[in-house]
Coordinates of N, CA and C in Angstrom, one line a residue:
M17 N 57.2 75.5 95.0 CA 56.5 75.2 93.9 C 54.9 75.0 94.6
K18 N 53.9 75.7 94.1 CA 52.6 75.5 94.6 C 52.1 74.9 93.4
I19 N 51.0 73.8 93.7 CA 50.1 73.3 93.0 C 48.6 73.5 93.4
I20 N 48.0 74.1 92.5 CA 46.5 74.4 92.6 C 45.7 73.7 91.7
P21 N 44.8 72.6 92.3 CA 44.1 71.9 91.3 C 42.8 72.5 91.3
H22 N 42.0 72.4 90.0 CA 40.9 72.8 89.6 C 39.8 72.0 88.7
F23 N 38.8 71.8 89.2 CA 37.9 70.8 88.6 C 36.9 71.3 87.5
S24 N 37.2 70.7 86.5 CA 36.4 71.1 85.4 C 35.2 70.2 85.2
A25 N 34.0 70.6 85.2 CA 32.9 69.7 85.1 C 32.7 69.4 83.4
E26 N 33.3 70.2 82.4 CA 33.5 69.9 81.0 C 34.5 68.4 81.0
G27 N 33.8 67.3 80.8 CA 34.6 66.1 80.5 C 35.1 65.4 82.1
L28 N 34.5 66.3 83.4 CA 35.0 65.9 84.5 C 36.5 65.5 84.6
S29 N 37.3 66.8 84.2 CA 38.6 66.6 84.2 C 39.2 67.7 85.2
N30 N 40.5 67.2 85.7 CA 41.3 68.1 86.5 C 42.2 68.9 85.7
E31 N 42.3 70.2 85.9 CA 43.3 71.1 85.3 C 44.1 71.7 86.7
Y32 N 45.1 71.9 86.3 CA 46.4 72.3 87.5 C 47.1 73.5 87.1
L33 N 46.9 74.4 88.2 CA 47.9 75.7 88.0 C 49.1 75.3 88.9
I34 N 50.3 75.6 88.3 CA 51.6 75.2 89.1 C 52.2 76.6 88.9
V35 N 52.5 77.1 90.2 CA 53.4 78.4 90.4 C 54.8 77.9 90.9
D36 N 55.6 78.7 90.3 CA 56.9 78.3 90.7 C 57.3 79.5 91.7
D37 N 58.8 79.3 92.5 CA 59.1 80.5 93.3 C 59.2 82.0 93.2
E38 N 59.2 82.2 91.8 CA 59.2 83.4 91.2 C 57.8 83.8 90.7
E39 N 56.6 83.2 91.2 CA 55.3 83.4 90.8 C 55.1 83.5 89.2
N40 N 55.7 82.6 88.7 CA 55.2 82.4 87.1 C 54.3 81.1 87.2
G41 N 53.4 81.1 86.4 CA 52.3 80.1 86.4 C 52.6 79.3 85.2
I42 N 52.0 78.1 85.3 CA 52.1 77.0 84.4 C 50.5 76.3 84.7
I43 N 49.7 76.3 83.4 CA 48.7 75.4 83.4 C 48.9 74.1 82.8
V44 N 48.3 73.1 83.5 CA 48.6 71.8 83.0 C 47.0 71.5 82.6
D45 N 46.9 71.0 81.4 CA 45.7 70.5 80.7 C 44.2 71.4 80.8
P46 N 44.4 72.6 80.1 CA 43.1 73.3 80.4 C 42.0 72.8 79.6
A47 N 41.3 71.9 80.5 CA 40.0 71.4 80.1 C 38.9 72.5 79.8
H48 N 38.8 73.5 80.4 CA 37.8 74.4 80.4 C 38.2 75.9 81.2
V49 N 38.2 76.9 80.7 CA 38.4 77.9 81.4 C 37.3 78.8 81.9
D50 N 36.9 78.9 83.1 CA 35.9 79.6 83.7 C 36.5 80.9 84.6
G51 N 35.4 81.6 85.2 CA 35.7 82.5 85.9 C 36.5 82.5 87.2
E52 N 36.1 81.2 87.8 CA 36.9 80.8 89.1 C 38.6 80.5 88.7
L53 N 38.8 79.8 87.5 CA 40.0 79.5 87.1 C 40.7 80.8 87.1
L54 N 40.3 81.8 86.3 CA 40.9 83.0 85.9 C 41.1 83.9 87.1
E55 N 40.3 83.7 88.4 CA 40.4 84.2 89.5 C 41.5 83.6 90.3
I56 N 41.7 82.3 90.3 CA 42.9 81.7 90.9 C 44.2 82.1 90.1
I57 N 44.3 82.4 88.8 CA 45.5 82.5 88.2 C 45.8 83.9 88.6
E58 N 44.8 85.0 88.4 CA 45.1 86.2 88.6 C 45.7 86.4 90.2
K59 N 45.3 85.6 91.2 CA 45.7 85.8 92.6 C 46.9 85.0 92.9
M60 N 47.3 83.9 92.3 CA 48.3 83.1 92.5 C 49.4 83.3 91.9
C61 N 49.4 84.2 90.6 CA 50.9 84.2 90.0 C 50.8 85.5 89.4
N62 N 52.1 86.1 89.3 CA 52.1 87.4 88.7 C 52.2 87.5 87.1
R63 N 52.6 86.1 86.5 CA 52.4 86.0 85.0 C 52.4 84.6 84.8
L64 N 51.4 84.2 84.1 CA 51.1 82.8 83.4 C 51.8 82.6 82.0
V65 N 53.0 82.0 82.1 CA 53.9 81.9 81.2 C 53.7 80.4 80.1
A66 N 53.0 79.5 80.6 CA 53.0 78.3 79.7 C 51.7 77.6 80.1
V67 N 51.5 76.6 79.1 CA 50.5 75.4 79.1 C 51.1 74.1 78.6
L68 N 51.0 73.1 79.6 CA 51.4 71.6 79.3 C 50.2 70.8 78.6
I69 N 50.3 70.4 77.9 CA 49.4 69.3 77.5 C 49.8 68.1 77.4
T70 N 49.0 67.1 78.3 CA 49.4 65.8 78.5 C 49.0 65.0 77.3
H71 N 47.9 65.2 76.6 CA 47.5 64.4 75.4 C 46.4 65.4 74.6
K72 N 46.2 65.2 73.5 CA 45.5 66.1 72.7 C 43.8 65.8 72.7
H73 N 43.4 64.9 73.7 CA 41.9 64.8 73.6 C 41.2 66.0 74.4
Q74 N 39.9 66.3 73.8 CA 39.1 67.6 74.2 C 39.0 67.9 75.5
S75 N 38.6 66.6 76.1 CA 38.5 67.0 77.6 C 39.6 67.4 78.7
H76 N 40.9 67.6 77.6 CA 41.9 68.2 78.3 C 42.5 69.4 77.7
T77 N 41.9 69.7 76.4 CA 42.4 70.9 75.8 C 41.4 71.9 75.3
A78 N 40.1 71.6 75.6 CA 39.2 72.7 75.2 C 39.1 73.8 75.6
G79 N 40.0 74.3 76.7 CA 40.1 75.8 77.2 C 41.4 76.4 76.7
L80 N 42.1 75.6 75.6 CA 43.4 76.3 75.4 C 43.2 77.6 74.5
G81 N 42.3 77.4 73.7 CA 41.9 78.8 72.8 C 41.6 80.0 73.6
T82 N 40.7 79.7 74.5 CA 40.2 80.8 75.5 C 41.5 81.5 76.2
L83 N 42.3 80.4 76.9 CA 43.5 81.2 77.7 C 44.3 81.7 76.8
L84 N 44.4 81.6 75.4 CA 45.5 82.2 74.4 C 44.9 83.3 74.0
K85 N 43.4 83.6 74.3 CA 43.0 85.0 73.7 C 43.3 86.0 74.9
I86 N 43.5 85.4 76.1 CA 43.7 86.4 77.3 C 45.3 86.4 77.7
Y87 N 46.1 85.5 77.7 CA 47.5 85.5 77.8 C 48.3 85.1 76.7
N88 N 49.5 85.6 76.8 CA 50.6 85.3 76.0 C 51.3 84.1 76.4
L89 N 51.2 82.9 76.0 CA 51.7 81.9 76.3 C 52.6 80.8 75.3
D90 N 53.2 80.0 75.9 CA 53.9 79.0 75.3 C 52.9 77.7 75.6
V91 N 52.9 76.8 74.3 CA 52.0 75.8 74.5 C 53.3 74.7 74.4
Y92 N 53.3 73.6 75.3 CA 54.3 72.6 75.3 C 53.3 71.2 75.1
A93 N 53.7 70.4 74.3 CA 52.9 68.9 74.0 C 54.0 68.0 73.1
F94 N 53.4 66.7 72.8 CA 54.2 66.1 72.0 C 54.1 66.2 70.8
E95 N 52.6 66.7 70.4 CA 52.2 66.8 69.1 C 52.7 68.1 68.5
K96 N 53.0 68.4 67.3 CA 53.4 69.6 66.6 C 52.2 70.6 67.0
S97 N 51.1 70.4 66.8 CA 49.8 71.3 67.1 C 48.7 70.7 67.9
I98 N 48.1 71.5 68.5 CA 46.9 71.1 69.4 C 45.8 72.1 69.0
N99 N 44.5 71.5 68.5 CA 43.4 72.5 68.4 C 43.6 73.3 67.2
G100 N 44.8 73.0 66.2 CA 45.3 74.1 65.2 C 46.3 74.9 65.8
I101 N 46.8 75.1 67.0 CA 47.6 75.8 67.7 C 49.1 75.3 67.9
K102 N 49.8 76.1 67.2 CA 51.4 75.3 66.9 C 51.9 75.2 68.5
T103 N 52.7 74.1 68.8 CA 53.4 73.9 70.3 C 54.9 73.9 70.1
I104 N 55.4 74.0 71.2 CA 56.7 73.9 71.4 C 56.7 72.3 71.7
Q105 N 57.4 71.4 70.9 CA 57.2 69.7 71.1 C 58.2 69.3 72.3
F106 N 57.9 68.4 73.2 CA 58.7 67.7 74.0 C 59.1 66.4 73.3
K107 N 60.4 66.0 73.4 CA 60.6 64.7 73.3 C 60.6 63.6 74.2
D108 N 60.4 62.4 74.5 CA 60.7 61.6 75.3 C 61.9 61.7 76.1
G109 N 61.7 62.0 77.4 CA 62.9 62.0 78.3 C 63.5 63.5 78.2
E110 N 63.1 64.3 77.6 CA 63.4 65.7 77.5 C 63.2 66.5 78.6
T111 N 64.2 67.4 79.2 CA 63.9 68.4 80.0 C 63.8 69.7 79.5
K112 N 63.0 70.5 79.9 CA 63.0 71.9 79.4 C 62.9 72.9 80.8
R113 N 63.4 74.1 80.6 CA 63.3 75.1 81.5 C 62.0 75.8 81.3
I114 N 61.1 76.1 82.4 CA 60.0 76.8 82.0 C 59.9 77.6 83.3
G115 N 59.9 78.8 83.1 CA 59.9 79.8 84.5 C 61.2 79.4 85.3
S116 N 60.9 79.2 86.5 CA 62.3 78.6 87.4 C 62.3 77.1 87.4
L117 N 61.4 76.4 86.8 CA 61.2 74.9 87.0 C 61.8 74.0 86.0
D118 N 62.6 72.8 86.2 CA 62.8 72.1 85.3 C 61.7 70.7 85.0
V119 N 61.1 70.9 83.5 CA 60.0 70.1 83.3 C 60.6 68.9 82.6
K120 N 60.5 67.7 83.0 CA 61.0 66.7 82.3 C 59.6 66.0 81.6
A121 N 59.6 65.6 80.5 CA 58.5 64.7 79.9 C 58.8 63.4 79.4
L122 N 58.1 62.6 79.7 CA 58.1 61.2 79.6 C 56.9 60.6 78.7
L123 N 57.3 60.3 77.6 CA 56.2 59.3 76.6 C 55.6 58.2 77.2
I124 N 54.3 58.2 77.3 CA 53.6 56.9 77.9 C 52.6 56.9 77.0
P125 N 52.7 55.9 75.8 CA 51.7 55.7 74.8 C 51.0 54.6 75.4
G126 N 49.7 54.5 74.5 CA 48.8 53.5 75.0 C 47.1 54.0 75.0
H127 N 47.1 54.9 76.0 CA 45.7 55.5 75.9 C 45.4 56.2 74.6
S128 N 46.8 57.1 74.3 CA 46.8 57.8 73.1 C 48.5 57.7 72.8
M129 N 48.6 57.8 71.4 CA 50.1 57.7 71.4 C 50.7 59.0 71.5
D130 N 50.3 60.4 71.9 CA 51.0 61.2 72.3 C 51.1 61.6 73.7
S131 N 50.4 60.7 74.5 CA 50.4 61.1 75.9 C 52.0 61.1 76.8
L132 N 51.9 62.4 77.1 CA 53.0 62.6 78.1 C 52.9 62.7 79.5
V133 N 53.8 62.3 80.5 CA 53.7 62.5 81.9 C 54.9 63.4 82.1
Y134 N 54.4 64.7 82.9 CA 55.3 65.7 83.1 C 55.6 65.4 84.6
S135 N 56.9 65.5 84.8 CA 57.8 65.3 86.0 C 58.1 66.6 86.5
I136 N 57.9 67.2 87.6 CA 58.2 68.6 88.1 C 58.3 68.3 89.5
D137 N 59.7 68.6 90.1 CA 60.2 68.7 91.4 C 59.1 67.6 92.4
G138 N 59.5 66.4 92.0 CA 58.6 65.4 93.1 C 57.3 65.1 92.8
A139 N 56.7 65.8 91.7 CA 55.3 65.7 91.3 C 55.3 65.1 89.9
I140 N 54.3 64.1 89.5 CA 53.8 64.0 88.2 C 52.5 64.3 87.8
F141 N 52.5 64.6 86.7 CA 51.1 64.9 85.9 C 50.8 63.8 85.0
T142 N 49.8 63.1 85.1 CA 49.7 61.8 84.4 C 48.8 61.8 83.2
G143 N 48.1 63.0 83.1 CA 46.9 62.9 82.1 C 46.1 62.0 82.5
D144 N 45.7 61.0 81.4 CA 44.8 59.9 81.5 C 45.7 58.6 81.9
T145 N 46.9 58.6 81.7 CA 47.9 57.2 81.6 C 47.7 56.4 83.1
L146 N 47.6 57.4 84.3 CA 47.7 56.7 85.6 C 47.0 57.5 86.5
S147 N 45.9 56.8 87.1 CA 45.3 57.5 88.0 C 45.1 56.7 89.2
S148 N 44.3 57.4 90.4 CA 44.3 56.6 91.7 C 43.6 55.2 91.5
G149 N 44.2 54.0 91.4 CA 43.8 52.7 91.6 C 43.6 52.2 90.1
S150 N 43.9 52.7 89.1 CA 43.5 52.1 87.9 C 44.7 52.9 86.8
V151 N 44.7 52.4 85.6 CA 45.3 53.0 84.4 C 44.3 53.4 83.3
A152 N 44.7 54.0 82.2 CA 43.8 54.6 81.3 C 43.1 53.5 80.6
M153 N 41.9 53.9 80.0 CA 41.4 52.9 79.1 C 42.2 53.0 77.9
T154 N 42.0 52.0 77.1 CA 42.6 51.8 75.8 C 41.5 51.0 74.9
E155 N 42.0 51.0 73.6 CA 41.0 50.4 72.5 C 41.3 49.2 72.2
S156 N 42.6 48.5 72.7 CA 42.8 47.4 72.2 C 43.8 46.6 73.6
F157 N 43.9 45.3 73.6 CA 45.0 44.4 74.4 C 46.1 45.0 74.1
V158 N 46.7 45.0 72.9 CA 47.8 45.5 72.9 C 48.4 47.0 73.0
E159 N 47.4 47.9 73.2 CA 47.7 49.1 73.5 C 47.8 49.1 74.9
K160 N 46.8 48.3 75.7 CA 46.9 48.2 77.1 C 48.2 47.7 77.5
E161 N 48.6 46.7 76.8 CA 50.1 46.3 77.2 C 51.1 47.1 76.9
L162 N 51.1 48.1 76.0 CA 51.9 49.1 75.5 C 51.9 50.1 77.0
L163 N 50.8 50.6 77.2 CA 50.8 51.3 78.3 C 51.4 50.8 79.6
I164 N 50.9 49.7 79.9 CA 51.4 49.0 81.3 C 53.1 49.0 81.3
K165 N 53.3 48.8 79.9 CA 55.1 48.5 80.1 C 55.7 49.8 80.2
S166 N 55.1 50.8 79.4 CA 55.6 52.2 79.4 C 55.6 52.6 81.1
L167 N 54.4 52.4 81.6 CA 54.2 52.8 83.1 C 55.4 52.1 84.1
E168 N 55.6 50.9 83.7 CA 56.6 50.1 84.7 C 58.0 50.8 84.4
R169 N 58.3 50.9 83.1 CA 59.7 51.2 82.8 C 60.1 52.6 83.5
K170 N 58.9 53.6 83.0 CA 59.4 55.0 83.0 C 58.8 55.8 84.6
I171 N 57.6 55.3 85.1 CA 57.0 55.8 86.1 C 57.1 55.1 87.5
M172 N 57.0 53.8 87.4 CA 57.1 52.9 88.8 C 58.3 52.9 89.5
C173 N 59.4 53.3 88.6 CA 60.8 53.3 89.2 C 61.1 54.7 89.8
L174 N 60.3 55.7 89.9 CA 60.5 56.9 90.4 C 60.1 56.8 91.9
P175 N 60.7 57.5 92.8 CA 60.8 57.7 94.3 C 59.3 57.3 94.9
D176 N 59.1 56.4 95.7 CA 57.8 56.2 96.6 C 57.1 57.4 96.7
N177 N 57.7 58.6 97.1 CA 57.0 59.6 97.6 C 56.4 60.5 96.4
T178 N 56.7 60.1 95.3 CA 56.1 61.1 94.1 C 54.8 61.2 94.3
L179 N 54.3 62.5 94.2 CA 53.0 62.8 94.2 C 52.4 62.7 92.6
I180 N 51.1 62.3 92.5 CA 50.4 62.0 91.5 C 49.2 62.8 91.4
F181 N 49.3 63.7 90.0 CA 48.3 64.4 89.8 C 47.6 64.2 88.6
P182 N 46.3 63.1 88.5 CA 45.9 62.8 87.3 C 45.1 63.5 86.9
G183 N 44.8 63.4 85.1 CA 43.7 64.0 84.5 C 42.3 64.1 85.2
H184 N 42.1 62.8 85.9 CA 40.7 62.4 86.2 C 40.9 61.8 87.8
G185 N 40.0 62.2 88.8 CA 40.0 61.6 90.0 C 40.9 62.2 90.8
A186 N 41.1 61.6 92.1 CA 41.8 62.3 93.5 C 43.5 62.1 93.1
P187 N 44.2 62.8 93.7 CA 45.4 62.8 93.7 C 45.9 61.4 94.4
S188 N 47.1 61.1 94.1 CA 47.7 59.9 95.1 C 49.2 60.2 94.9
K189 N 49.9 58.8 95.6 CA 51.2 59.0 95.7 C 51.6 57.6 95.2
L190 N 52.9 57.8 94.6 CA 53.4 56.5 93.8 C 53.5 55.2 94.8
R191 N 54.0 55.5 95.9 CA 53.7 54.5 97.0 C 52.4 53.6 97.2
I192 N 51.4 54.6 97.1 CA 50.0 53.9 97.2 C 49.9 53.2 95.9
E193 N 50.4 53.7 95.1 CA 50.0 53.0 93.4 C 50.5 51.5 93.4
K194 N 51.7 51.5 93.9 CA 52.7 50.4 93.9 C 51.9 49.2 94.8
M195 N 51.2 49.7 95.7 CA 50.5 48.7 96.9 C 49.2 48.4 96.3
L196 N 48.3 49.4 95.7 CA 47.0 49.1 95.4 C 46.3 49.3 93.9
N197 N 47.0 49.9 93.1 CA 46.8 49.9 91.9 C 46.4 48.6 91.3
Q198 N 45.2 48.2 91.0 CA 45.1 46.8 90.4 C 45.4 46.6 89.1
D199 N 45.4 47.4 88.1 CA 45.9 47.2 86.8 C 47.4 46.8 86.9
M200 N 48.2 47.7 87.6 CA 49.6 47.3 87.7 C 49.8 46.1 88.4
L201 N 49.1 46.2 89.6 CA 49.4 44.7 90.3 C 49.0 43.5 89.4
E202 N 48.0 43.5 88.8 CA 47.4 42.2 88.0 C 48.4 42.1 86.8
S203 N 49.3 43.2 86.3 CA 50.3 42.9 85.1 C 51.5 42.3 85.9
E204 N 52.0 43.0 87.0 CA 53.2 42.4 87.4 C 53.0 40.9 87.9
A205 N 51.8 40.9 88.5 CA 51.6 39.4 88.7 C 51.8 38.3 87.8
A206 N 51.0 38.8 86.5 CA 51.0 37.8 85.4 C 52.2 37.5 84.9
T207 N 53.2 38.5 84.9 CA 54.6 38.4 84.3 C 55.5 37.9 85.2
T208 N 55.5 38.1 86.3 CA 56.6 37.6 87.1 C 56.3 36.6 88.2
G209 N 54.6 36.7 88.5 CA 54.3 36.0 89.8 C 54.4 36.8 91.0
K210 N 54.9 37.9 90.9 CA 55.0 38.7 92.2 C 54.4 40.1 92.2
A211 N 54.0 40.7 93.2 CA 53.4 42.0 93.0 C 54.7 42.8 93.4
Y212 N 54.4 44.3 93.4 CA 55.5 45.2 94.0 C 55.8 45.2 95.3
R213 N 56.8 45.2 95.6 CA 57.3 45.4 97.2 C 57.6 46.8 97.4
L214 N 57.3 47.2 98.3 CA 57.9 48.6 99.0 C 59.1 48.3 99.5
S215 N 60.3 49.5 99.3 CA 61.7 49.2 99.9 C 61.6 49.7 101.0

């Protein structure tokens, strides 16, 4: 599997092209479709087969319509539709075969109630839920707690070497977030009096 990041100035967002061993392509969060992204797609994969949407905010979905005008794609998300486009829905914890890859979706509500993290072959695509050094913004303390608890239960238990590809900012590794992510460390200290420990 190859992962090719592409930065979108529209919303300062990351979008990713995943290419499997059969050169099928999957786009994660098409924030904006420009000539550079199209060149990368045409160069790196034989066929673009799917789009994975982490959540429905426009800074992660604005390019979806453009992609669908060019390619015949399946669109995967938690919601039934994104920008009026019908999707194939993922349930929490469900794994689907896309191309030659097993894609598992984990529901991490808080920033939005439809936020999915996609786990693929030792990498996670976190949208806005988890970034390098912080977690997503929320509209209330209750939503922040929901987000933190969901991350603790479903993400922080993954292997330390899991690669993190966020919707904004630099990639990271779960080992690093366990050591340095201030939002997660503060929550852990508040509830248990201890910080995460590396195995």
